[in-house]
PDB file of C-alpha atoms in Angstrom:
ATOM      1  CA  UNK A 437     -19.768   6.621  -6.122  1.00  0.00           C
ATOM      2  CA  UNK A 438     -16.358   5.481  -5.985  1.00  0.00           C
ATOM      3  CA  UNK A 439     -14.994   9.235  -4.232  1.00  0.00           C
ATOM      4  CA  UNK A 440     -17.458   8.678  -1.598  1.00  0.00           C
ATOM      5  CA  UNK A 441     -16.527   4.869  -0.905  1.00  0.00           C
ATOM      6  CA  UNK A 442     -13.224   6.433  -0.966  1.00  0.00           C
ATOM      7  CA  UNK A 443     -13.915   9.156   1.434  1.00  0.00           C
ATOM      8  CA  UNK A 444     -15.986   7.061   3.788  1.00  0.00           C
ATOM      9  CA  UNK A 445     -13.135   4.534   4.258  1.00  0.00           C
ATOM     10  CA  UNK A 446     -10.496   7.025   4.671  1.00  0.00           C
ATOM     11  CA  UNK A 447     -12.204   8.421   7.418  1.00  0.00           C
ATOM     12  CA  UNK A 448     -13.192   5.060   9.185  1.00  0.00           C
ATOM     13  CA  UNK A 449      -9.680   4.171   8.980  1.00  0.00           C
ATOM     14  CA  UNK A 450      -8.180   7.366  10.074  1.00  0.00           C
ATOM     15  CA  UNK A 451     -10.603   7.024  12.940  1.00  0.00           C
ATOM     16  CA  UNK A 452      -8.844   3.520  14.243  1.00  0.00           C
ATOM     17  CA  UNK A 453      -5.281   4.785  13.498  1.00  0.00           C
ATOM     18  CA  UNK A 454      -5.541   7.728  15.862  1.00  0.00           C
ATOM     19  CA  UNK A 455      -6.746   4.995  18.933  1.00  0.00           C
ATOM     20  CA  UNK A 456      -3.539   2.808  18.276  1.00  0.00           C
ATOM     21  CA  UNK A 457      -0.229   4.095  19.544  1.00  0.00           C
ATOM     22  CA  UNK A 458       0.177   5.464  23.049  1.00  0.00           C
ATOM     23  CA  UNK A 459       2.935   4.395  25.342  1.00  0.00           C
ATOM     24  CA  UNK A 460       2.673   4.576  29.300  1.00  0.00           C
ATOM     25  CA  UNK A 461       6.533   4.838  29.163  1.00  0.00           C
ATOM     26  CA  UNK A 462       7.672   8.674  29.125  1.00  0.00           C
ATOM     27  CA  UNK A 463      10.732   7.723  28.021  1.00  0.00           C
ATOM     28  CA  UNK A 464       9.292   6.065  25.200  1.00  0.00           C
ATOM     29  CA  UNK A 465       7.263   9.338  24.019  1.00  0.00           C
ATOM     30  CA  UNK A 466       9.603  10.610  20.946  1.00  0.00           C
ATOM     31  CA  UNK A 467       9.274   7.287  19.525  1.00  0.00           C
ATOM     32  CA  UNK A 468       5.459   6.708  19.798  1.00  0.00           C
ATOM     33  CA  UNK A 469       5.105  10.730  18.017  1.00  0.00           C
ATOM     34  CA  UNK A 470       7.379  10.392  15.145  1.00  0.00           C
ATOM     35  CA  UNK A 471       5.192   6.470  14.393  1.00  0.00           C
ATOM     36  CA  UNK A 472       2.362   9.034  14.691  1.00  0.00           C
ATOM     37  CA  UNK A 473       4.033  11.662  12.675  1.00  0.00           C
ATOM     38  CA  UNK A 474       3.966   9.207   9.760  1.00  0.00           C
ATOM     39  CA  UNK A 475       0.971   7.477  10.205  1.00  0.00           C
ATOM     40  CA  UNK A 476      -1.381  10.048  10.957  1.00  0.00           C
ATOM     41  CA  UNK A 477      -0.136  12.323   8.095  1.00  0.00           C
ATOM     42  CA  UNK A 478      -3.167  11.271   5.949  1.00  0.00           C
ATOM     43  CA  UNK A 479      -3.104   9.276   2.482  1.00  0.00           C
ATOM     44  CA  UNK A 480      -5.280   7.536   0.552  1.00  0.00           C
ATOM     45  CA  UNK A 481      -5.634   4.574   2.533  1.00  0.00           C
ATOM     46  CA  UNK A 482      -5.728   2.624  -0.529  1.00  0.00           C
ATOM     47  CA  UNK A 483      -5.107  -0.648   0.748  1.00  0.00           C
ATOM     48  CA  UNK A 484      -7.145  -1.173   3.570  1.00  0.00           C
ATOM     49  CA  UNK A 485      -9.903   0.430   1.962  1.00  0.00           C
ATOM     50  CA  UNK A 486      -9.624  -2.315  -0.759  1.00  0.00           C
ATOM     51  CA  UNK A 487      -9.862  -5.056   2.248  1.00  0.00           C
ATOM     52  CA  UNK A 488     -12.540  -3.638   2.805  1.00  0.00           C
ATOM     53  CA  UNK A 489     -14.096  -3.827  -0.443  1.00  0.00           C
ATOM     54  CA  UNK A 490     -13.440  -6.978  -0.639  1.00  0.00           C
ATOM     55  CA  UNK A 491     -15.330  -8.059   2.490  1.00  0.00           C
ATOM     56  CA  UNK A 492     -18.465  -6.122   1.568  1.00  0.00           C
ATOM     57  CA  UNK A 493     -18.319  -7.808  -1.936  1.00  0.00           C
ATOM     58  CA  UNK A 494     -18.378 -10.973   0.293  1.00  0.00           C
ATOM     59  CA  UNK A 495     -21.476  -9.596   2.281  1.00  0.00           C
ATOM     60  CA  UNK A 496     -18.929  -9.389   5.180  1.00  0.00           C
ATOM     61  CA  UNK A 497     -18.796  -6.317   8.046  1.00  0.00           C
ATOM     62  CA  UNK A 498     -15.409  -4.806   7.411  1.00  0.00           C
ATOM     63  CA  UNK A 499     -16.020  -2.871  10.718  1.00  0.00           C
ATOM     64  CA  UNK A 500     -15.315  -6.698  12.549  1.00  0.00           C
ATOM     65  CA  UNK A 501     -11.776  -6.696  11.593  1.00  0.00           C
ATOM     66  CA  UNK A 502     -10.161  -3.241  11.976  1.00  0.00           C
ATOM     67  CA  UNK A 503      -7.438  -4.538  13.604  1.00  0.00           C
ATOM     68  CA  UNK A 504      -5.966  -6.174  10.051  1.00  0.00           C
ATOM     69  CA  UNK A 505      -6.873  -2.947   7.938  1.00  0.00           C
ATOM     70  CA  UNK A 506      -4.809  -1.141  10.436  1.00  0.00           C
ATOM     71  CA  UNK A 507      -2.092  -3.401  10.001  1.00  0.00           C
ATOM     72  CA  UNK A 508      -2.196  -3.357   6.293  1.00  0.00           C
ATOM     73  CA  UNK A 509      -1.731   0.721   6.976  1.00  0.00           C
ATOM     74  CA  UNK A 510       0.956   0.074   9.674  1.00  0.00           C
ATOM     75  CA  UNK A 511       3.021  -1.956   7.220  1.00  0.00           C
ATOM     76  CA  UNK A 512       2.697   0.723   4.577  1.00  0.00           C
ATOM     77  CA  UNK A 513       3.594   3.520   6.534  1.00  0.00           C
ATOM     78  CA  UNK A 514       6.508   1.634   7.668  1.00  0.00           C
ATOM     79  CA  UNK A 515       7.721   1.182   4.474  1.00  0.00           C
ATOM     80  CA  UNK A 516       7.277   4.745   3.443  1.00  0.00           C
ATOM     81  CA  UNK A 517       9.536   5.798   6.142  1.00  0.00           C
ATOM     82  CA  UNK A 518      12.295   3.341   5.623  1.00  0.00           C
ATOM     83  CA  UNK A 519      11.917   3.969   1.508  1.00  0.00           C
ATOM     84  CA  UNK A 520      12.331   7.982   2.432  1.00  0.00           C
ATOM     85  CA  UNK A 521      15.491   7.690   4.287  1.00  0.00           C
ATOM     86  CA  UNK A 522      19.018   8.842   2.536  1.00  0.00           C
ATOM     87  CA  UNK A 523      20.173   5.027   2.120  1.00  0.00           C
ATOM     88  CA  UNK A 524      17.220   4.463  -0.427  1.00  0.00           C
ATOM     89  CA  UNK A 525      15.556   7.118  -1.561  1.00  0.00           C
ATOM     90  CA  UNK A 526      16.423  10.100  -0.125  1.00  0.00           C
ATOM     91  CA  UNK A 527      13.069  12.576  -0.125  1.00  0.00           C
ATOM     92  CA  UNK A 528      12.232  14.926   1.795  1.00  0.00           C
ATOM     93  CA  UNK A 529       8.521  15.633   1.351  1.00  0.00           C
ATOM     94  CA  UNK A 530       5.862  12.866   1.727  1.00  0.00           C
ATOM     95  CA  UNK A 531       2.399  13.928   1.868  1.00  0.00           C
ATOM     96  CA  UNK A 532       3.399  17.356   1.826  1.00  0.00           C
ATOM     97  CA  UNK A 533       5.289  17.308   4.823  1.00  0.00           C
ATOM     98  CA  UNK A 534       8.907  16.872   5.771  1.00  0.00           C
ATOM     99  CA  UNK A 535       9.879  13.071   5.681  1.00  0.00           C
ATOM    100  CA  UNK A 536      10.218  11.618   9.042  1.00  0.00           C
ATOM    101  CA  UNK A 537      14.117  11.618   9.126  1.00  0.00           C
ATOM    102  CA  UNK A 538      14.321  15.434   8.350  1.00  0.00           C
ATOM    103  CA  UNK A 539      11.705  16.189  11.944  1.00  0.00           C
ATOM    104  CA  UNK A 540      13.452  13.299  13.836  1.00  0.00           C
ATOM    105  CA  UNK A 541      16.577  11.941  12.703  1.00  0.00           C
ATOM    106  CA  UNK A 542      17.898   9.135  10.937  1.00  0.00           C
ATOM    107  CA  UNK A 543      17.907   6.447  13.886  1.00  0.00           C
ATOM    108  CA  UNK A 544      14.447   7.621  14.981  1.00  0.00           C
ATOM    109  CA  UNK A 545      12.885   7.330  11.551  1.00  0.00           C
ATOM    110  CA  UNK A 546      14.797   3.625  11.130  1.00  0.00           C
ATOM    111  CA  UNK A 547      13.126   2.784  14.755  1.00  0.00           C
ATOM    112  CA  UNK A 548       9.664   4.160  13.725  1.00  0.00           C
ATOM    113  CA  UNK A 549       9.443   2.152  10.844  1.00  0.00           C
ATOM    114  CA  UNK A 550      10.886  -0.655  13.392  1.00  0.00           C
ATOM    115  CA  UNK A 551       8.257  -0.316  15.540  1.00  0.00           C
ATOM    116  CA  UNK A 552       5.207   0.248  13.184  1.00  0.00           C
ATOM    117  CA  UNK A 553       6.298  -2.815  11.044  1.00  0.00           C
ATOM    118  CA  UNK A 554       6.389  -5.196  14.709  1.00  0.00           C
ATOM    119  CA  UNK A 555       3.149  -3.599  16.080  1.00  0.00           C
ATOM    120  CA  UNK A 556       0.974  -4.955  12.766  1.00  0.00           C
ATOM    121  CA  UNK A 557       1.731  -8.565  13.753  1.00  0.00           C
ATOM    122  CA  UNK A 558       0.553  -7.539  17.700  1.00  0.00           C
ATOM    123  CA  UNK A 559      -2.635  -5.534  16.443  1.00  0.00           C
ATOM    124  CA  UNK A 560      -3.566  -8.323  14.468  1.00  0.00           C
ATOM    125  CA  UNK A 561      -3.277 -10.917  17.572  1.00  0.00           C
ATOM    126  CA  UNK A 562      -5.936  -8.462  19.533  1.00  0.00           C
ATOM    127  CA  UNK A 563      -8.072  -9.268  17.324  1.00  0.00           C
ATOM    128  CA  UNK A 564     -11.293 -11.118  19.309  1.00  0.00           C
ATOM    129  CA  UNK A 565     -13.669 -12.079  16.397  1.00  0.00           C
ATOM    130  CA  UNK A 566     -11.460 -14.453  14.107  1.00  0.00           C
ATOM    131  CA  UNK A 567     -10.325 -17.779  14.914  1.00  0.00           C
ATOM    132  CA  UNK A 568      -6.577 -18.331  15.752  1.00  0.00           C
ATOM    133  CA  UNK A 569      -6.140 -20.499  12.751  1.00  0.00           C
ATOM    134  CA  UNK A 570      -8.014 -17.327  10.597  1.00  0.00           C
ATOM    135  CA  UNK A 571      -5.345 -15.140  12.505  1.00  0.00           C
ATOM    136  CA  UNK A 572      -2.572 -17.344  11.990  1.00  0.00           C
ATOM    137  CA  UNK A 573      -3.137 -17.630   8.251  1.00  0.00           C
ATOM    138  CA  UNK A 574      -3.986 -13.517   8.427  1.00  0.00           C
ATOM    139  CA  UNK A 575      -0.305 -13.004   9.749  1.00  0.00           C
ATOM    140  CA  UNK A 576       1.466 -15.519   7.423  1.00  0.00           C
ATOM    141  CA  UNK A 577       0.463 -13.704   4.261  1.00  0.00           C
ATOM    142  CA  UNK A 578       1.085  -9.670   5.807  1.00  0.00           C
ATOM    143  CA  UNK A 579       4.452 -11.223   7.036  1.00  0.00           C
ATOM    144  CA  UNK A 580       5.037 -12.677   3.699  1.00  0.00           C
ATOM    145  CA  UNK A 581       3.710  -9.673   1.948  1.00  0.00           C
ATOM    146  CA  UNK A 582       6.015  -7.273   4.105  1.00  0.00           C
ATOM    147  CA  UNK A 583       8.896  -9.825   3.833  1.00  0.00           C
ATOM    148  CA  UNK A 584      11.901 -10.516   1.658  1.00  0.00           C
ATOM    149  CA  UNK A 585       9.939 -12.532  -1.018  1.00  0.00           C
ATOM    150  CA  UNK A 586       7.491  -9.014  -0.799  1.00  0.00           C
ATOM    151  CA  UNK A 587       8.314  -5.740  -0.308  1.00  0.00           C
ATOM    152  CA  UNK A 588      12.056  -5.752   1.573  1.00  0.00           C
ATOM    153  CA  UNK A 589      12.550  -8.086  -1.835  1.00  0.00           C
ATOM    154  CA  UNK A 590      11.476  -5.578  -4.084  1.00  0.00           C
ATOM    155  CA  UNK A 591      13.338  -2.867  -2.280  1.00  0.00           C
ATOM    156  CA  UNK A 592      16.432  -4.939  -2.280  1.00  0.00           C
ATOM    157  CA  UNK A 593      16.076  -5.145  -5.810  1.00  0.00           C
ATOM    158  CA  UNK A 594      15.104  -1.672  -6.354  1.00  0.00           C
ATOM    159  CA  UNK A 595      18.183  -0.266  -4.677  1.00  0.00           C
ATOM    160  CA  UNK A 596      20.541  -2.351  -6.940  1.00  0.00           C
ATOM    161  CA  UNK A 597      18.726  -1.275 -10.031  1.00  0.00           C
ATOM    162  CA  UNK A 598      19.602   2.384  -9.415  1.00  0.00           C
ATOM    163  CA  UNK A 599      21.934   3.762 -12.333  1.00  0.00           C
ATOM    164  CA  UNK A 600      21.117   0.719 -14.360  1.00  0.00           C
ATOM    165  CA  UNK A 601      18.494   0.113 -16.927  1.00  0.00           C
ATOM    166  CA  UNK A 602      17.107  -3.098 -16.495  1.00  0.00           C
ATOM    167  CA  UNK A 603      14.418  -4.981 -18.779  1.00  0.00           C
ATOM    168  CA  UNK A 604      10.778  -4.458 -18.598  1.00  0.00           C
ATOM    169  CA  UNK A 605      10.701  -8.810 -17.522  1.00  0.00           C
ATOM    170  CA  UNK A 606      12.497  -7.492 -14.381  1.00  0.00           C
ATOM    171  CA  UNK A 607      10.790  -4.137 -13.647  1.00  0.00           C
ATOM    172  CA  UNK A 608       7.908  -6.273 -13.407  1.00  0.00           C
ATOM    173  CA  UNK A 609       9.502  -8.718 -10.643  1.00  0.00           C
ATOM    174  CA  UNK A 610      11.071  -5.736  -9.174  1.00  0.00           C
ATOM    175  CA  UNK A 611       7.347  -3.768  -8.610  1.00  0.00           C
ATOM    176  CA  UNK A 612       5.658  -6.891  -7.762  1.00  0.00           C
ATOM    177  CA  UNK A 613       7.377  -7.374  -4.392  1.00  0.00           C
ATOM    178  CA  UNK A 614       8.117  -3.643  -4.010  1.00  0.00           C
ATOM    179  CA  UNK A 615       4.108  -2.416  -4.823  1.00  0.00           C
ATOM    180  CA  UNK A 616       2.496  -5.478  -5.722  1.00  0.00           C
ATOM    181  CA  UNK A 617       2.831  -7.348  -2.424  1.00  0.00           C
ATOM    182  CA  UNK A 618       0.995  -5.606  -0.110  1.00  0.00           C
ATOM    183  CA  UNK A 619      -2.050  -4.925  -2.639  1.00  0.00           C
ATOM    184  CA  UNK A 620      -2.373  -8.148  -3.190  1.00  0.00           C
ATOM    185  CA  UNK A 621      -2.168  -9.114   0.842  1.00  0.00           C
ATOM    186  CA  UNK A 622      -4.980  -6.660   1.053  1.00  0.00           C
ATOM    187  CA  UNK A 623      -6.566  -8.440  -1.470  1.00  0.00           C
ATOM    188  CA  UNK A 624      -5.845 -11.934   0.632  1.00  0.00           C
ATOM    189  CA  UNK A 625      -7.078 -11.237   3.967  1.00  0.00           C
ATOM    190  CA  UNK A 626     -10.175 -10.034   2.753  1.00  0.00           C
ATOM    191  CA  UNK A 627     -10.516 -13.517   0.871  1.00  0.00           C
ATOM    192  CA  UNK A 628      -9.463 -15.203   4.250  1.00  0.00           C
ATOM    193  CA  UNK A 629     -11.477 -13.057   6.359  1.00  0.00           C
ATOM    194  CA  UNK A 630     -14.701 -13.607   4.042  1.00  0.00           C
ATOM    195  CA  UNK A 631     -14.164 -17.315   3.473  1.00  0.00           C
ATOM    196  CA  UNK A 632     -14.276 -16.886  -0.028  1.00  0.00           C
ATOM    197  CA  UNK A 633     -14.467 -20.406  -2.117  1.00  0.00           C
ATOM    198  CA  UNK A 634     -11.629 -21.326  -4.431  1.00  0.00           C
ATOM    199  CA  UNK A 635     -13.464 -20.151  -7.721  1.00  0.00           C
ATOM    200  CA  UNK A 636     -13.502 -16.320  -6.421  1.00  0.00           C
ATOM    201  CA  UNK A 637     -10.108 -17.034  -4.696  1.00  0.00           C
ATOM    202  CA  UNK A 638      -8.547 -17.125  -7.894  1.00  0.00           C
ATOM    203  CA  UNK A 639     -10.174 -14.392 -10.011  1.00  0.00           C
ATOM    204  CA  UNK A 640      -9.941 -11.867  -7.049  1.00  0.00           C
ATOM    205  CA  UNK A 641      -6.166 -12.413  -6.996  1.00  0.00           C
ATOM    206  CA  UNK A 642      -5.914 -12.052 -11.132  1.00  0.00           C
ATOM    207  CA  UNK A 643      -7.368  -9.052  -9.967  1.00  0.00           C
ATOM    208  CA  UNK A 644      -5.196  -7.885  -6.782  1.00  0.00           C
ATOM    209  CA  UNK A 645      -2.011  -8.880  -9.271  1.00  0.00           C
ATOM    210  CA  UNK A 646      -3.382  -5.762 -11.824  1.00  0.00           C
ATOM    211  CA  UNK A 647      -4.073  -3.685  -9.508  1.00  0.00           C
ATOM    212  CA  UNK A 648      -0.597  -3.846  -7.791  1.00  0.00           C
ATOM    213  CA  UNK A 649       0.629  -3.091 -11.117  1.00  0.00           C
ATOM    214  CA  UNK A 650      -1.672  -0.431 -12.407  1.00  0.00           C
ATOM    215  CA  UNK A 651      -1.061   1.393  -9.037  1.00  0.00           C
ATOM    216  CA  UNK A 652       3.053   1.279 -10.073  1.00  0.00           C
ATOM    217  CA  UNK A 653       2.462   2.451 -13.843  1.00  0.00           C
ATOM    218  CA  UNK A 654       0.369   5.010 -12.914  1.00  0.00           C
ATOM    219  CA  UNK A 655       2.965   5.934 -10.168  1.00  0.00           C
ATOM    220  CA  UNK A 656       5.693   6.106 -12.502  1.00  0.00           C
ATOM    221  CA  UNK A 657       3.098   8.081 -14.673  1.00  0.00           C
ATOM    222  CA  UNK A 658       2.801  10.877 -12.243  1.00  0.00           C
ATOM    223  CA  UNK A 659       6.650  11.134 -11.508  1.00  0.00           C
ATOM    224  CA  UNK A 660       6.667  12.337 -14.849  1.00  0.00           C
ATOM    225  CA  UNK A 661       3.518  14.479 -15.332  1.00  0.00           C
ATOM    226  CA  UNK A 662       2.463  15.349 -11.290  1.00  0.00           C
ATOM    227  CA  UNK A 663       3.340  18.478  -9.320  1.00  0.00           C
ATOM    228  CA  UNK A 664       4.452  19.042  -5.732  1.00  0.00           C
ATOM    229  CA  UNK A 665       1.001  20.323  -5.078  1.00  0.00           C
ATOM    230  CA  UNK A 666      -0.959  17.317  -6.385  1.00  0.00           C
ATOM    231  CA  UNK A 667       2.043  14.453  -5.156  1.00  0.00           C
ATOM    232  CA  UNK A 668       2.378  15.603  -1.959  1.00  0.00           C
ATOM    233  CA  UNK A 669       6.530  15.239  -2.906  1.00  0.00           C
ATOM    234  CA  UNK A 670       9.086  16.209  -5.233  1.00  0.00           C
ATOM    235  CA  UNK A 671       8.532  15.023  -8.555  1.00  0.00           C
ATOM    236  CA  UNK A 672      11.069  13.382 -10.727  1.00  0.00           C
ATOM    237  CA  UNK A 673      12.639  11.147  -8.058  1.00  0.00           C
ATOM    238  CA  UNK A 674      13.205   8.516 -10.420  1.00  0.00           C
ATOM    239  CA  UNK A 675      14.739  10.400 -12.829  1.00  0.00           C
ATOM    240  CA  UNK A 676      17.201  11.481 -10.536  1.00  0.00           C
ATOM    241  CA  UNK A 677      17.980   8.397  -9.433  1.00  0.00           C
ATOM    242  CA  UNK A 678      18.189   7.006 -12.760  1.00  0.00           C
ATOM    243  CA  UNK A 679      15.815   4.508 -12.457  1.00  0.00           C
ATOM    244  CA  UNK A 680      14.096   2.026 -14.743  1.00  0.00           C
ATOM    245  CA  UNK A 681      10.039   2.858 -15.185  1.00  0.00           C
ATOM    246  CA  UNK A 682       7.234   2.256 -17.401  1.00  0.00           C
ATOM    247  CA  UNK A 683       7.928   5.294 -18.706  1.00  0.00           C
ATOM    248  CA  UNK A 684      12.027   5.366 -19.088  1.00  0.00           C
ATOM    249  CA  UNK A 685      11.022   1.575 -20.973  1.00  0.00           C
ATOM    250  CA  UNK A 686       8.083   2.302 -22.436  1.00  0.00           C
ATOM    251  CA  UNK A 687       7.671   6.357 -23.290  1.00  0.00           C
ATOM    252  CA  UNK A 688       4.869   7.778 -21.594  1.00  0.00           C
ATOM    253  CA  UNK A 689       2.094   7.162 -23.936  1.00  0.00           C
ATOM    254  CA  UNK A 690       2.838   3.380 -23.861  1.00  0.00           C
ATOM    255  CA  UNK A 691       2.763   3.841 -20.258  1.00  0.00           C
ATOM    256  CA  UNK A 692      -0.607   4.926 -20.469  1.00  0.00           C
ATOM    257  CA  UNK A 693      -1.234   2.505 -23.033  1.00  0.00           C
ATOM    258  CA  UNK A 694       0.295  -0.150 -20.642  1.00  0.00           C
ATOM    259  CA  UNK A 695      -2.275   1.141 -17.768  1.00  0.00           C
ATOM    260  CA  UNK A 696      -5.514   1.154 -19.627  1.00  0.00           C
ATOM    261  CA  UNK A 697      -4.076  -2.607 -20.623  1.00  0.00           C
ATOM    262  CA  UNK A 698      -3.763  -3.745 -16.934  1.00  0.00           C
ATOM    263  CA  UNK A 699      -7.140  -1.926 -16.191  1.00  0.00           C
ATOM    264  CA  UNK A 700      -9.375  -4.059 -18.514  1.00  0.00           C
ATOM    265  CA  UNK A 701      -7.441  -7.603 -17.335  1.00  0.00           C
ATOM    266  CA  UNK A 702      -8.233  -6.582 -13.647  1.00  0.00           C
ATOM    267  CA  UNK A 703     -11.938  -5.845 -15.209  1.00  0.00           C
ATOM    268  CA  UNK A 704     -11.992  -9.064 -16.900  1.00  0.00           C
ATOM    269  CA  UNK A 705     -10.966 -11.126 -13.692  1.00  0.00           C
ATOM    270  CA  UNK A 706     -14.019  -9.540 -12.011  1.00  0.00           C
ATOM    271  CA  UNK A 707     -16.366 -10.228 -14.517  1.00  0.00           C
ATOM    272  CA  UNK A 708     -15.456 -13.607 -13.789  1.00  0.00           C
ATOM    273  CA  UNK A 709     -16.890 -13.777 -10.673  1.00  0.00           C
ATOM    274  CA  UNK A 710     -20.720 -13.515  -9.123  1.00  0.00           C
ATOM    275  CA  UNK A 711     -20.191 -11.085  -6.597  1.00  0.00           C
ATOM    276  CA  UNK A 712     -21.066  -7.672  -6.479  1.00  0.00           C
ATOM    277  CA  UNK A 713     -17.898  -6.145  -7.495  1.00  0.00           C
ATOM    278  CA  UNK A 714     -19.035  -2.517  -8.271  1.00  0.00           C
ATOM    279  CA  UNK A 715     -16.292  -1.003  -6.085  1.00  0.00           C
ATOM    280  CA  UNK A 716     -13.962  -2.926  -6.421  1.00  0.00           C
ATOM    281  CA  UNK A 717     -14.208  -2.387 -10.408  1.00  0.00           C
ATOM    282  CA  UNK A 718     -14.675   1.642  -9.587  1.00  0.00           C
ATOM    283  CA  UNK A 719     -11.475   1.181  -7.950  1.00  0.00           C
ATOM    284  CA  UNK A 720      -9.387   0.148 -11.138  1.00  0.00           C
ATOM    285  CA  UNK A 721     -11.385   3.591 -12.806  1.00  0.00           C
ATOM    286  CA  UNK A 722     -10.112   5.555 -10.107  1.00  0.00           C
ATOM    287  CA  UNK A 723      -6.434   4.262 -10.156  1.00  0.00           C
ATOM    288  CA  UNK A 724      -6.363   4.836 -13.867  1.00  0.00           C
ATOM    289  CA  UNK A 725      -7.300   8.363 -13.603  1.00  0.00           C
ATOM    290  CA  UNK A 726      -6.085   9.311 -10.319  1.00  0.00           C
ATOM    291  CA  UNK A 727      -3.556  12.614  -9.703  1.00  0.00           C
ATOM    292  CA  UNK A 728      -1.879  11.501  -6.854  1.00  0.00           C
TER     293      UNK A 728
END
């Protein structure tokens, strides 16, 4: 079930990103193909496709607002590109391809990541369904997700942990701006977009909280165990950089431990709730098990 959910939002999303950028400006033409260099590289298009769970748990149509799913994936690639450069963290493979700074230079790849980051807030504006006080509230918690109480935050923090080995308390605040911020402002527009009540407001963010974290242990998990094949990257990263994990802290089998943990309280906070949460709950399976 859950691989063809998977496979059916990858594709729907893939589908929008490949109508977005296009420039009339000729000059402007390296720019607009390294944003598409990054964004159109593939990935799992995790956190879009969890808006959209969201909304269909809601009996919404996710296909009404693919203007904030593609933001959600603008913001992400963004910060891909920015976390791959030599200032933070240096790779070069993502998705098993050359990092965007080793096809287009340094000051192209900062200026990509500029520009995909700027166009989100745009995208969401041409939006013609929502109200402008739905928008409003839509752009508020992406910029506040993508911000420095979000993911510039967690970076922030991230690059002045390097060479240091900080408590588990902190790895925690450090992932939940870094990863955590932008699941759980996938998690949030779908409740906005859906008009979800207060009850379900709460237990779907329990959930969005976990899941933010699950996706980071098991991340930390696979810099350990994964390949170049199945990453898509160099493995090891954070060992090199002599950062703190879940598994540096922890060892891996309390990492894994740790997971299956943070799996059953993002179960628990859908259990919770009266909607039909099938996917959503097939999507803490798949992040427990997943290889890449």
């Amino acid at each position: 079930m859950i691989a063809n959910y998977l496979a059916k939002g990858k594709k729907f999303v893939e589908a929008e990103l490949a109508t977005l950028l296009a420039s009339e400006i000729p000059e402007y033409s390296r720019l607009y193909e390294s944003m598409n260099y990054s964004l159109l590289q593939g990935g799992k298009r995790i956190r879009p496709i969890l808006t959209m769970a969201v909304l269909e748990s809601l009996g919404e149509d996710y296909k009404k607002y693919t203007e904030f799913l593609c933001a959600l994936e603008l913001i992400h690639t963004y910060s891909l590109i920015h976390d791959d450069l030599p200032a933070m963290d240096n790779d070069d493979y993502r998705r098993g391809h050359l990092t965007n700074h080793k096809v287009f230079g340094e000051g192209m790849a900062i200026l990509s990541g500029d520009g995909l980051l700027t166009y989100a807030f745009e995208l969401c504006t041409k939006n013609k369904v929502v109200s402008a006080q739905i928008c409003k509230e839509c752009i508020g918690v992406l910029a506040a997700a993508a911000g420095p109480n979000g993911m510039v935050g967690g970076q922030a923090f991230d690059l002045l942990s390097e060479g240091k080995h900080i408590p588990l308390e902190e790895l925690k605040i450090l992932h939940k701006g870094k990863t955590g911020a932008l699941f759980s402002a996938a998690v949030e527009l779908g409740l906005i977009l859906g008009q979800a009540d207060a009850s379900t407001k709460e237990e779907y963010r329990i959930y969005a909280n976990c899941l933010g974290l699950l996706f980071q242990i098991t991340d930390d998990i696979l810099d350990v165990v994964g390949t170049v094949e199945e990453l898509g990257k160099t493995p090891g990263s954070d060992e090199r950089q002599d950062k703190s994990t879940y598994v540096s802290l922890l060892g891996l089998e309390k990492a894994r431990a740790e997971a299956i943990d943070v799996a059953n309280m993002a179960s628990q906070a859908l259990d919770n709730t009266t909607h039909d949460t099938r996917i959503l709950e097939a999507l803490v399976t798949y992040l427990v098990g997943r290889s890449n």
